[in-house]
Amino acid sequence: CKIINACLHDMELAQPSNILEVTKLKRQRVYWREKNIESQAEQVHGLICIGFDGRIDDTKVVETNNVRRTRKQDHYVVISFPDDQYIDHVSPQSAKSSDITTELLSVIYDTKSIDSLCAVVCDSTNVNTGQHNGVIRKLEMSLNRPLQCLICMLHLNELPFRDVYK
């Protein structure tokens, strides 16, 4: 803000309506973020295929007494196919398939894709592809119909190299 205000002052454009303040910048950022979310919500509905992939990140969290700590947390990104459009990201409470399924179902309900969803794209970890308790199986049970499972085989290329390169 100070740099922009100094430039405005140098160009003799420093008027009260042009001066940039931190609060004004925050308000505009919130306004445009909400507007972007609304426009995306209008475009994204009736998904045919979703893909998700997760990773564990170090996340800064505020605990009791306003103590800030860094904690490892799972983050999953949800993308629609075939147009490869970002849909949402979720942070389940744990890495269990039931928590991941709950978060994915909330995305499916939010995008009004309960009846249109036909396929799921993910990697081949046990938590995703388990026969009885995998995320895909739990999604099928929740939606009361089978889903086409599209498993990314590129992740299997990494497995032989894990033992060699640690």
Short mmCIF file of N, CA and C in Angstrom, two decimals:
data_model
loop_
_atom_site.label_atom_id
_atom_site.label_comp_id
_atom_site.label_asym_id
_atom_site.label_seq_id
_atom_site.Cartn_x
_atom_site.Cartn_y
_atom_site.Cartn_z
N CYS A 1 0.82 -1.19 0.00
CA CYS A 1 0.00 0.00 0.00
C CYS A 1 0.87 1.25 0.00
N LYS A 2 1.96 1.21 0.78
CA LYS A 2 2.82 2.38 0.86
C LYS A 2 3.51 2.67 -0.47
N ILE A 3 3.91 1.64 -1.17
CA ILE A 3 4.57 1.82 -2.47
C ILE A 3 3.59 2.42 -3.48
N ILE A 4 2.37 1.88 -3.51
CA ILE A 4 1.38 2.40 -4.46
C ILE A 4 1.01 3.84 -4.12
N ASN A 5 0.85 4.14 -2.84
CA ASN A 5 0.52 5.50 -2.45
C ASN A 5 1.66 6.47 -2.78
N ALA A 6 2.91 6.02 -2.63
CA ALA A 6 4.04 6.87 -2.99
C ALA A 6 4.06 7.13 -4.49
N CYS A 7 3.75 6.12 -5.29
CA CYS A 7 3.70 6.30 -6.75
C CYS A 7 2.57 7.25 -7.14
N LEU A 8 1.43 7.11 -6.49
CA LEU A 8 0.32 8.03 -6.76
C LEU A 8 0.69 9.46 -6.39
N HIS A 9 1.40 9.61 -5.29
CA HIS A 9 1.83 10.94 -4.87
C HIS A 9 2.81 11.54 -5.88
N ASP A 10 3.75 10.73 -6.38
CA ASP A 10 4.71 11.20 -7.37
C ASP A 10 4.05 11.60 -8.68
N MET A 11 2.98 10.90 -9.05
CA MET A 11 2.28 11.21 -10.29
C MET A 11 1.20 12.26 -10.08
N GLU A 12 1.14 12.80 -8.87
CA GLU A 12 0.18 13.83 -8.50
C GLU A 12 -1.27 13.36 -8.67
N LEU A 13 -1.49 12.09 -8.35
CA LEU A 13 -2.83 11.51 -8.40
C LEU A 13 -3.33 11.14 -7.02
N ALA A 14 -2.67 11.60 -5.99
CA ALA A 14 -3.02 11.24 -4.61
C ALA A 14 -4.24 12.02 -4.15
N GLN A 15 -5.40 11.47 -4.43
CA GLN A 15 -6.67 12.02 -3.97
C GLN A 15 -7.25 11.03 -2.95
N PRO A 16 -8.13 11.48 -2.09
CA PRO A 16 -8.69 10.57 -1.07
C PRO A 16 -9.34 9.32 -1.67
N SER A 17 -9.92 9.43 -2.85
CA SER A 17 -10.55 8.25 -3.46
C SER A 17 -9.52 7.28 -4.04
N ASN A 18 -8.31 7.76 -4.34
CA ASN A 18 -7.28 6.90 -4.92
C ASN A 18 -6.33 6.29 -3.90
N ILE A 19 -6.24 6.89 -2.73
CA ILE A 19 -5.29 6.40 -1.73
C ILE A 19 -5.68 4.99 -1.31
N LEU A 20 -4.70 4.12 -1.29
CA LEU A 20 -4.91 2.72 -0.96
C LEU A 20 -4.61 2.47 0.51
N GLU A 21 -5.57 1.86 1.19
CA GLU A 21 -5.40 1.49 2.59
C GLU A 21 -5.48 -0.03 2.71
N VAL A 22 -4.93 -0.56 3.76
CA VAL A 22 -4.93 -2.00 3.97
C VAL A 22 -6.36 -2.52 4.09
N THR A 23 -7.20 -1.81 4.79
CA THR A 23 -8.59 -2.26 4.95
C THR A 23 -9.35 -2.24 3.63
N LYS A 24 -9.07 -1.24 2.81
CA LYS A 24 -9.71 -1.16 1.49
C LYS A 24 -9.27 -2.34 0.62
N LEU A 25 -8.00 -2.68 0.69
CA LEU A 25 -7.47 -3.80 -0.06
C LEU A 25 -8.09 -5.12 0.40
N LYS A 26 -8.23 -5.31 1.71
CA LYS A 26 -8.84 -6.53 2.24
C LYS A 26 -10.30 -6.64 1.82
N ARG A 27 -11.04 -5.53 1.88
CA ARG A 27 -12.43 -5.55 1.47
C ARG A 27 -12.58 -5.94 0.00
N GLN A 28 -11.72 -5.39 -0.85
CA GLN A 28 -11.79 -5.72 -2.27
C GLN A 28 -11.43 -7.18 -2.52
N ARG A 29 -10.44 -7.68 -1.79
CA ARG A 29 -10.06 -9.08 -1.96
C ARG A 29 -11.21 -10.00 -1.56
N VAL A 30 -11.88 -9.72 -0.45
CA VAL A 30 -13.03 -10.52 -0.02
C VAL A 30 -14.16 -10.41 -1.03
N TYR A 31 -14.41 -9.21 -1.52
CA TYR A 31 -15.48 -8.99 -2.50
C TYR A 31 -15.25 -9.81 -3.77
N TRP A 32 -14.04 -9.73 -4.33
CA TRP A 32 -13.77 -10.43 -5.57
C TRP A 32 -13.68 -11.94 -5.38
N ARG A 33 -13.22 -12.39 -4.20
CA ARG A 33 -13.20 -13.83 -3.93
C ARG A 33 -14.62 -14.37 -3.89
N GLU A 34 -15.53 -13.68 -3.18
CA GLU A 34 -16.92 -14.12 -3.11
C GLU A 34 -17.58 -14.10 -4.48
N LYS A 35 -17.27 -13.08 -5.26
CA LYS A 35 -17.83 -13.00 -6.61
C LYS A 35 -17.32 -14.15 -7.49
N ASN A 36 -16.04 -14.49 -7.35
CA ASN A 36 -15.47 -15.60 -8.10
C ASN A 36 -16.08 -16.92 -7.68
N ILE A 37 -16.30 -17.11 -6.38
CA ILE A 37 -16.90 -18.34 -5.89
C ILE A 37 -18.33 -18.48 -6.40
N GLU A 38 -19.09 -17.38 -6.41
CA GLU A 38 -20.46 -17.42 -6.91
C GLU A 38 -20.51 -17.78 -8.39
N SER A 39 -19.62 -17.18 -9.18
CA SER A 39 -19.62 -17.48 -10.62
C SER A 39 -19.20 -18.91 -10.88
N GLN A 40 -18.26 -19.42 -10.09
CA GLN A 40 -17.84 -20.82 -10.27
C GLN A 40 -18.95 -21.76 -9.85
N ALA A 41 -19.68 -21.43 -8.79
CA ALA A 41 -20.78 -22.29 -8.33
C ALA A 41 -21.88 -22.38 -9.38
N GLU A 42 -22.09 -21.31 -10.13
CA GLU A 42 -23.10 -21.34 -11.19
C GLU A 42 -22.67 -22.22 -12.35
N GLN A 43 -21.37 -22.25 -12.64
CA GLN A 43 -20.86 -23.02 -13.77
C GLN A 43 -20.71 -24.50 -13.46
N VAL A 44 -20.38 -24.83 -12.21
CA VAL A 44 -20.04 -26.19 -11.85
C VAL A 44 -21.26 -26.86 -11.22
N HIS A 45 -21.94 -27.67 -12.00
CA HIS A 45 -23.02 -28.48 -11.49
C HIS A 45 -23.27 -29.62 -12.47
N GLY A 46 -23.80 -30.70 -11.98
CA GLY A 46 -24.07 -31.85 -12.83
C GLY A 46 -22.79 -32.49 -13.35
N LEU A 47 -21.83 -32.72 -12.46
CA LEU A 47 -20.55 -33.31 -12.89
C LEU A 47 -20.73 -34.77 -13.29
N ILE A 48 -20.00 -35.18 -14.31
CA ILE A 48 -20.05 -36.56 -14.78
C ILE A 48 -18.95 -37.39 -14.14
N CYS A 49 -17.78 -36.77 -14.01
CA CYS A 49 -16.63 -37.48 -13.47
C CYS A 49 -15.83 -36.53 -12.59
N ILE A 50 -15.45 -37.00 -11.40
CA ILE A 50 -14.58 -36.21 -10.54
C ILE A 50 -13.30 -36.97 -10.27
N GLY A 51 -12.25 -36.22 -10.08
CA GLY A 51 -10.96 -36.81 -9.71
C GLY A 51 -10.49 -36.17 -8.43
N PHE A 52 -9.84 -36.95 -7.59
CA PHE A 52 -9.32 -36.39 -6.34
C PHE A 52 -7.97 -37.01 -6.05
N ASP A 53 -7.14 -36.21 -5.43
CA ASP A 53 -5.83 -36.67 -5.01
C ASP A 53 -5.46 -35.91 -3.76
N GLY A 54 -4.82 -36.59 -2.85
CA GLY A 54 -4.49 -35.98 -1.58
C GLY A 54 -3.01 -35.97 -1.30
N ARG A 55 -2.64 -35.11 -0.39
CA ARG A 55 -1.27 -35.06 0.09
C ARG A 55 -1.28 -34.53 1.51
N ILE A 56 -0.22 -34.81 2.21
CA ILE A 56 -0.08 -34.36 3.59
C ILE A 56 0.82 -33.14 3.58
N ASP A 57 0.29 -32.04 4.12
CA ASP A 57 1.02 -30.77 4.15
C ASP A 57 1.21 -30.32 5.60
N ASP A 58 2.23 -29.51 5.81
CA ASP A 58 2.38 -28.82 7.07
C ASP A 58 1.46 -27.60 7.03
N THR A 59 0.50 -27.56 7.95
CA THR A 59 -0.50 -26.51 7.95
C THR A 59 -0.42 -25.73 9.26
N LYS A 60 -0.47 -24.41 9.16
CA LYS A 60 -0.47 -23.59 10.36
C LYS A 60 -1.89 -23.51 10.89
N VAL A 61 -2.06 -23.88 12.16
CA VAL A 61 -3.37 -23.85 12.80
C VAL A 61 -3.28 -23.03 14.07
N VAL A 62 -4.41 -22.43 14.43
CA VAL A 62 -4.51 -21.66 15.67
C VAL A 62 -5.26 -22.53 16.67
N GLU A 63 -4.59 -22.89 17.75
CA GLU A 63 -5.21 -23.72 18.78
C GLU A 63 -5.72 -22.83 19.91
N THR A 64 -6.09 -23.45 21.00
CA THR A 64 -6.62 -22.69 22.14
C THR A 64 -5.58 -21.69 22.64
N ASN A 65 -6.06 -20.64 23.22
CA ASN A 65 -5.21 -19.55 23.73
C ASN A 65 -4.44 -18.84 22.63
N ASN A 66 -4.94 -18.88 21.39
CA ASN A 66 -4.32 -18.23 20.23
C ASN A 66 -2.88 -18.66 20.01
N VAL A 67 -2.60 -19.92 20.28
CA VAL A 67 -1.26 -20.47 20.05
C VAL A 67 -1.23 -21.00 18.62
N ARG A 68 -0.26 -20.54 17.85
CA ARG A 68 -0.12 -20.99 16.46
C ARG A 68 0.88 -22.12 16.39
N ARG A 69 0.47 -23.18 15.74
CA ARG A 69 1.33 -24.35 15.61
C ARG A 69 1.28 -24.85 14.17
N THR A 70 2.27 -25.64 13.83
CA THR A 70 2.29 -26.28 12.53
C THR A 70 1.94 -27.75 12.74
N ARG A 71 0.94 -28.21 12.00
CA ARG A 71 0.47 -29.57 12.14
C ARG A 71 0.37 -30.21 10.75
N LYS A 72 0.65 -31.50 10.68
CA LYS A 72 0.49 -32.21 9.41
C LYS A 72 -1.00 -32.48 9.20
N GLN A 73 -1.48 -32.15 8.00
CA GLN A 73 -2.90 -32.27 7.71
C GLN A 73 -3.09 -32.75 6.28
N ASP A 74 -4.09 -33.60 6.08
CA ASP A 74 -4.42 -34.08 4.74
C ASP A 74 -5.21 -33.02 3.98
N HIS A 75 -4.86 -32.83 2.73
CA HIS A 75 -5.57 -31.92 1.84
C HIS A 75 -5.87 -32.67 0.55
N TYR A 76 -7.11 -32.61 0.11
CA TYR A 76 -7.53 -33.27 -1.12
C TYR A 76 -8.06 -32.23 -2.09
N VAL A 77 -7.62 -32.33 -3.33
CA VAL A 77 -8.08 -31.45 -4.39
C VAL A 77 -9.07 -32.23 -5.25
N VAL A 78 -10.20 -31.61 -5.58
CA VAL A 78 -11.23 -32.24 -6.38
C VAL A 78 -11.31 -31.51 -7.71
N ILE A 79 -11.24 -32.29 -8.81
CA ILE A 79 -11.24 -31.75 -10.17
C ILE A 79 -12.31 -32.46 -10.97
N SER A 80 -12.96 -31.74 -11.88
CA SER A 80 -13.94 -32.38 -12.75
C SER A 80 -13.27 -32.79 -14.06
N PHE A 81 -13.72 -33.88 -14.59
CA PHE A 81 -13.26 -34.37 -15.88
C PHE A 81 -14.46 -34.46 -16.78
N PRO A 82 -14.35 -34.28 -18.07
CA PRO A 82 -13.17 -34.20 -18.93
C PRO A 82 -12.63 -32.79 -19.12
N ASP A 83 -13.25 -31.77 -18.52
CA ASP A 83 -12.78 -30.41 -18.77
C ASP A 83 -11.67 -29.95 -17.83
N ASP A 84 -11.20 -30.81 -16.93
CA ASP A 84 -10.08 -30.52 -16.02
C ASP A 84 -10.26 -29.20 -15.29
N GLN A 85 -11.42 -28.99 -14.72
CA GLN A 85 -11.71 -27.75 -14.01
C GLN A 85 -11.62 -28.00 -12.51
N TYR A 86 -10.94 -27.09 -11.81
CA TYR A 86 -10.85 -27.17 -10.36
C TYR A 86 -12.23 -26.97 -9.76
N ILE A 87 -12.59 -27.86 -8.83
CA ILE A 87 -13.90 -27.77 -8.19
C ILE A 87 -13.76 -27.24 -6.77
N ASP A 88 -12.96 -27.92 -5.96
CA ASP A 88 -12.85 -27.55 -4.56
C ASP A 88 -11.66 -28.27 -3.96
N HIS A 89 -11.32 -27.90 -2.76
CA HIS A 89 -10.35 -28.66 -1.98
C HIS A 89 -10.93 -28.88 -0.60
N VAL A 90 -10.64 -30.04 -0.04
CA VAL A 90 -11.21 -30.41 1.25
C VAL A 90 -10.10 -30.88 2.17
N SER A 91 -10.36 -30.77 3.46
CA SER A 91 -9.42 -31.24 4.48
C SER A 91 -10.18 -32.14 5.44
N PRO A 92 -10.14 -33.46 5.21
CA PRO A 92 -10.85 -34.36 6.11
C PRO A 92 -10.22 -34.36 7.50
N GLN A 93 -11.01 -34.78 8.48
CA GLN A 93 -10.51 -34.80 9.85
C GLN A 93 -9.39 -35.80 10.05
N SER A 94 -9.42 -36.88 9.28
CA SER A 94 -8.35 -37.88 9.37
C SER A 94 -8.15 -38.48 7.98
N ALA A 95 -7.20 -39.39 7.88
CA ALA A 95 -6.91 -40.03 6.60
C ALA A 95 -7.75 -41.28 6.39
N LYS A 96 -8.76 -41.48 7.20
CA LYS A 96 -9.63 -42.65 7.06
C LYS A 96 -10.56 -42.46 5.88
N SER A 97 -10.93 -43.58 5.25
CA SER A 97 -11.77 -43.51 4.07
C SER A 97 -13.15 -42.93 4.38
N SER A 98 -13.66 -43.15 5.58
CA SER A 98 -14.98 -42.61 5.91
C SER A 98 -14.96 -41.08 5.96
N ASP A 99 -13.88 -40.50 6.49
CA ASP A 99 -13.79 -39.03 6.54
C ASP A 99 -13.58 -38.43 5.15
N ILE A 100 -12.77 -39.10 4.34
CA ILE A 100 -12.54 -38.63 2.97
C ILE A 100 -13.85 -38.70 2.17
N THR A 101 -14.58 -39.80 2.35
CA THR A 101 -15.85 -39.98 1.65
C THR A 101 -16.85 -38.91 2.06
N THR A 102 -16.90 -38.58 3.34
CA THR A 102 -17.82 -37.55 3.81
C THR A 102 -17.53 -36.21 3.14
N GLU A 103 -16.26 -35.86 3.06
CA GLU A 103 -15.89 -34.59 2.42
C GLU A 103 -16.20 -34.60 0.92
N LEU A 104 -15.93 -35.72 0.25
CA LEU A 104 -16.22 -35.81 -1.18
C LEU A 104 -17.73 -35.76 -1.44
N LEU A 105 -18.50 -36.40 -0.57
CA LEU A 105 -19.95 -36.35 -0.72
C LEU A 105 -20.48 -34.92 -0.55
N SER A 106 -19.85 -34.16 0.33
CA SER A 106 -20.29 -32.76 0.49
C SER A 106 -20.02 -31.97 -0.80
N VAL A 107 -18.92 -32.26 -1.46
CA VAL A 107 -18.64 -31.61 -2.75
C VAL A 107 -19.64 -32.05 -3.80
N ILE A 108 -19.97 -33.33 -3.82
CA ILE A 108 -20.94 -33.86 -4.78
C ILE A 108 -22.31 -33.23 -4.56
N TYR A 109 -22.73 -33.11 -3.32
CA TYR A 109 -24.02 -32.48 -3.01
C TYR A 109 -24.00 -30.98 -3.36
N ASP A 110 -22.91 -30.31 -3.05
CA ASP A 110 -22.82 -28.87 -3.34
C ASP A 110 -22.89 -28.57 -4.83
N THR A 111 -22.34 -29.46 -5.64
CA THR A 111 -22.34 -29.25 -7.10
C THR A 111 -23.56 -29.86 -7.77
N LYS A 112 -24.49 -30.38 -6.97
CA LYS A 112 -25.73 -30.99 -7.49
C LYS A 112 -25.42 -32.08 -8.51
N SER A 113 -24.48 -32.95 -8.15
CA SER A 113 -24.03 -34.01 -9.05
C SER A 113 -24.41 -35.39 -8.56
N ILE A 114 -25.41 -35.48 -7.72
CA ILE A 114 -25.79 -36.77 -7.12
C ILE A 114 -26.26 -37.73 -8.20
N ASP A 115 -27.08 -37.27 -9.12
CA ASP A 115 -27.64 -38.14 -10.14
C ASP A 115 -26.76 -38.25 -11.38
N SER A 116 -25.91 -37.28 -11.62
CA SER A 116 -25.13 -37.27 -12.86
C SER A 116 -23.76 -37.91 -12.74
N LEU A 117 -23.23 -38.09 -11.53
CA LEU A 117 -21.88 -38.62 -11.36
C LEU A 117 -21.82 -40.07 -11.81
N CYS A 118 -20.86 -40.37 -12.72
CA CYS A 118 -20.72 -41.72 -13.26
C CYS A 118 -19.36 -42.34 -12.97
N ALA A 119 -18.33 -41.51 -12.78
CA ALA A 119 -16.98 -42.05 -12.67
C ALA A 119 -16.17 -41.26 -11.64
N VAL A 120 -15.14 -41.94 -11.10
CA VAL A 120 -14.25 -41.35 -10.12
C VAL A 120 -12.82 -41.66 -10.55
N VAL A 121 -11.96 -40.64 -10.55
CA VAL A 121 -10.55 -40.80 -10.89
C VAL A 121 -9.73 -40.60 -9.62
N CYS A 122 -8.82 -41.53 -9.32
CA CYS A 122 -7.96 -41.40 -8.15
C CYS A 122 -6.74 -42.29 -8.33
N ASP A 123 -5.83 -42.25 -7.37
CA ASP A 123 -4.67 -43.13 -7.43
C ASP A 123 -5.03 -44.46 -6.77
N SER A 124 -4.10 -45.39 -6.79
CA SER A 124 -4.41 -46.76 -6.40
C SER A 124 -4.04 -47.10 -4.96
N THR A 125 -4.11 -46.15 -4.06
CA THR A 125 -3.83 -46.46 -2.66
C THR A 125 -4.98 -47.28 -2.07
N ASN A 126 -4.67 -48.03 -1.01
CA ASN A 126 -5.69 -48.89 -0.41
C ASN A 126 -6.86 -48.10 0.15
N VAL A 127 -6.61 -46.93 0.68
CA VAL A 127 -7.70 -46.14 1.25
C VAL A 127 -8.69 -45.72 0.17
N ASN A 128 -8.25 -45.60 -1.07
CA ASN A 128 -9.14 -45.22 -2.17
C ASN A 128 -9.82 -46.43 -2.81
N THR A 129 -9.10 -47.53 -2.97
CA THR A 129 -9.60 -48.64 -3.78
C THR A 129 -9.93 -49.89 -2.99
N GLY A 130 -9.99 -49.81 -1.67
CA GLY A 130 -10.30 -51.00 -0.86
C GLY A 130 -11.63 -51.60 -1.26
N GLN A 131 -11.68 -52.94 -1.21
CA GLN A 131 -12.85 -53.66 -1.68
C GLN A 131 -14.07 -53.42 -0.81
N HIS A 132 -13.87 -53.29 0.50
CA HIS A 132 -15.00 -53.11 1.41
C HIS A 132 -15.06 -51.72 2.03
N ASN A 133 -13.90 -51.13 2.32
CA ASN A 133 -13.88 -49.85 3.02
C ASN A 133 -13.16 -48.75 2.26
N GLY A 134 -12.96 -48.91 0.97
CA GLY A 134 -12.30 -47.88 0.18
C GLY A 134 -13.23 -46.70 -0.08
N VAL A 135 -12.64 -45.59 -0.45
CA VAL A 135 -13.43 -44.38 -0.71
C VAL A 135 -14.40 -44.60 -1.86
N ILE A 136 -13.94 -45.26 -2.91
CA ILE A 136 -14.82 -45.48 -4.06
C ILE A 136 -16.00 -46.36 -3.67
N ARG A 137 -15.73 -47.42 -2.91
CA ARG A 137 -16.81 -48.32 -2.47
C ARG A 137 -17.81 -47.57 -1.58
N LYS A 138 -17.31 -46.73 -0.70
CA LYS A 138 -18.20 -45.98 0.19
C LYS A 138 -19.01 -44.95 -0.59
N LEU A 139 -18.41 -44.35 -1.64
CA LEU A 139 -19.18 -43.45 -2.50
C LEU A 139 -20.29 -44.21 -3.21
N GLU A 140 -19.99 -45.42 -3.70
CA GLU A 140 -21.00 -46.23 -4.37
C GLU A 140 -22.14 -46.58 -3.41
N MET A 141 -21.80 -46.93 -2.18
CA MET A 141 -22.83 -47.27 -1.20
C MET A 141 -23.69 -46.04 -0.85
N SER A 142 -23.07 -44.87 -0.76
CA SER A 142 -23.82 -43.66 -0.44
C SER A 142 -24.73 -43.22 -1.57
N LEU A 143 -24.28 -43.42 -2.81
CA LEU A 143 -25.08 -43.01 -3.97
C LEU A 143 -26.02 -44.12 -4.45
N ASN A 144 -25.90 -45.32 -3.89
CA ASN A 144 -26.75 -46.48 -4.22
C ASN A 144 -26.65 -46.89 -5.69
N ARG A 145 -25.45 -46.78 -6.23
CA ARG A 145 -25.23 -47.26 -7.61
C ARG A 145 -23.74 -47.42 -7.84
N PRO A 146 -23.37 -48.25 -8.81
CA PRO A 146 -21.93 -48.42 -9.08
C PRO A 146 -21.36 -47.22 -9.82
N LEU A 147 -20.09 -46.96 -9.59
CA LEU A 147 -19.36 -45.90 -10.28
C LEU A 147 -18.21 -46.52 -11.06
N GLN A 148 -17.89 -45.92 -12.18
CA GLN A 148 -16.73 -46.36 -12.95
C GLN A 148 -15.47 -45.86 -12.25
N CYS A 149 -14.54 -46.78 -11.98
CA CYS A 149 -13.30 -46.41 -11.29
C CYS A 149 -12.19 -46.25 -12.31
N LEU A 150 -11.61 -45.08 -12.37
CA LEU A 150 -10.50 -44.81 -13.28
C LEU A 150 -9.26 -44.58 -12.42
N ILE A 151 -8.40 -45.59 -12.36
CA ILE A 151 -7.24 -45.56 -11.48
C ILE A 151 -6.03 -45.08 -12.27
N CYS A 152 -5.30 -44.12 -11.72
CA CYS A 152 -4.12 -43.56 -12.38
C CYS A 152 -2.96 -44.54 -12.23
N MET A 153 -2.51 -45.08 -13.33
CA MET A 153 -1.43 -46.07 -13.30
C MET A 153 -0.05 -45.42 -13.23
N LEU A 154 0.04 -44.12 -13.45
CA LEU A 154 1.33 -43.45 -13.37
C LEU A 154 1.91 -43.47 -11.95
N HIS A 155 1.02 -43.55 -10.96
CA HIS A 155 1.51 -43.62 -9.59
C HIS A 155 2.24 -44.94 -9.32
N LEU A 156 1.90 -45.98 -10.08
CA LEU A 156 2.57 -47.26 -9.90
C LEU A 156 4.03 -47.22 -10.37
N ASN A 157 4.37 -46.28 -11.24
CA ASN A 157 5.76 -46.14 -11.69
C ASN A 157 6.69 -45.75 -10.55
N GLU A 158 6.16 -45.09 -9.53
CA GLU A 158 6.98 -44.64 -8.42
C GLU A 158 7.35 -45.78 -7.47
N LEU A 159 6.55 -46.82 -7.40
CA LEU A 159 6.74 -47.85 -6.39
C LEU A 159 8.09 -48.55 -6.45
N PRO A 160 8.59 -48.98 -7.61
CA PRO A 160 9.89 -49.65 -7.61
C PRO A 160 11.04 -48.73 -7.17
N PHE A 161 10.89 -47.43 -7.37
CA PHE A 161 11.97 -46.51 -7.05
C PHE A 161 11.96 -46.07 -5.58
N ARG A 162 10.89 -46.34 -4.87
CA ARG A 162 10.84 -45.95 -3.46
C ARG A 162 11.90 -46.66 -2.63
N ASP A 163 12.12 -47.94 -2.92
CA ASP A 163 13.12 -48.69 -2.16
C ASP A 163 14.53 -48.29 -2.54
N VAL A 164 14.73 -47.92 -3.79
CA VAL A 164 16.07 -47.58 -4.25
C VAL A 164 16.46 -46.17 -3.80
N TYR A 165 15.56 -45.20 -3.98
CA TYR A 165 15.85 -43.79 -3.64
C TYR A 165 14.99 -43.38 -2.45
N LYS A 166 15.63 -43.26 -1.31
CA LYS A 166 14.88 -42.82 -0.12
C LYS A 166 15.30 -41.45 0.31
#
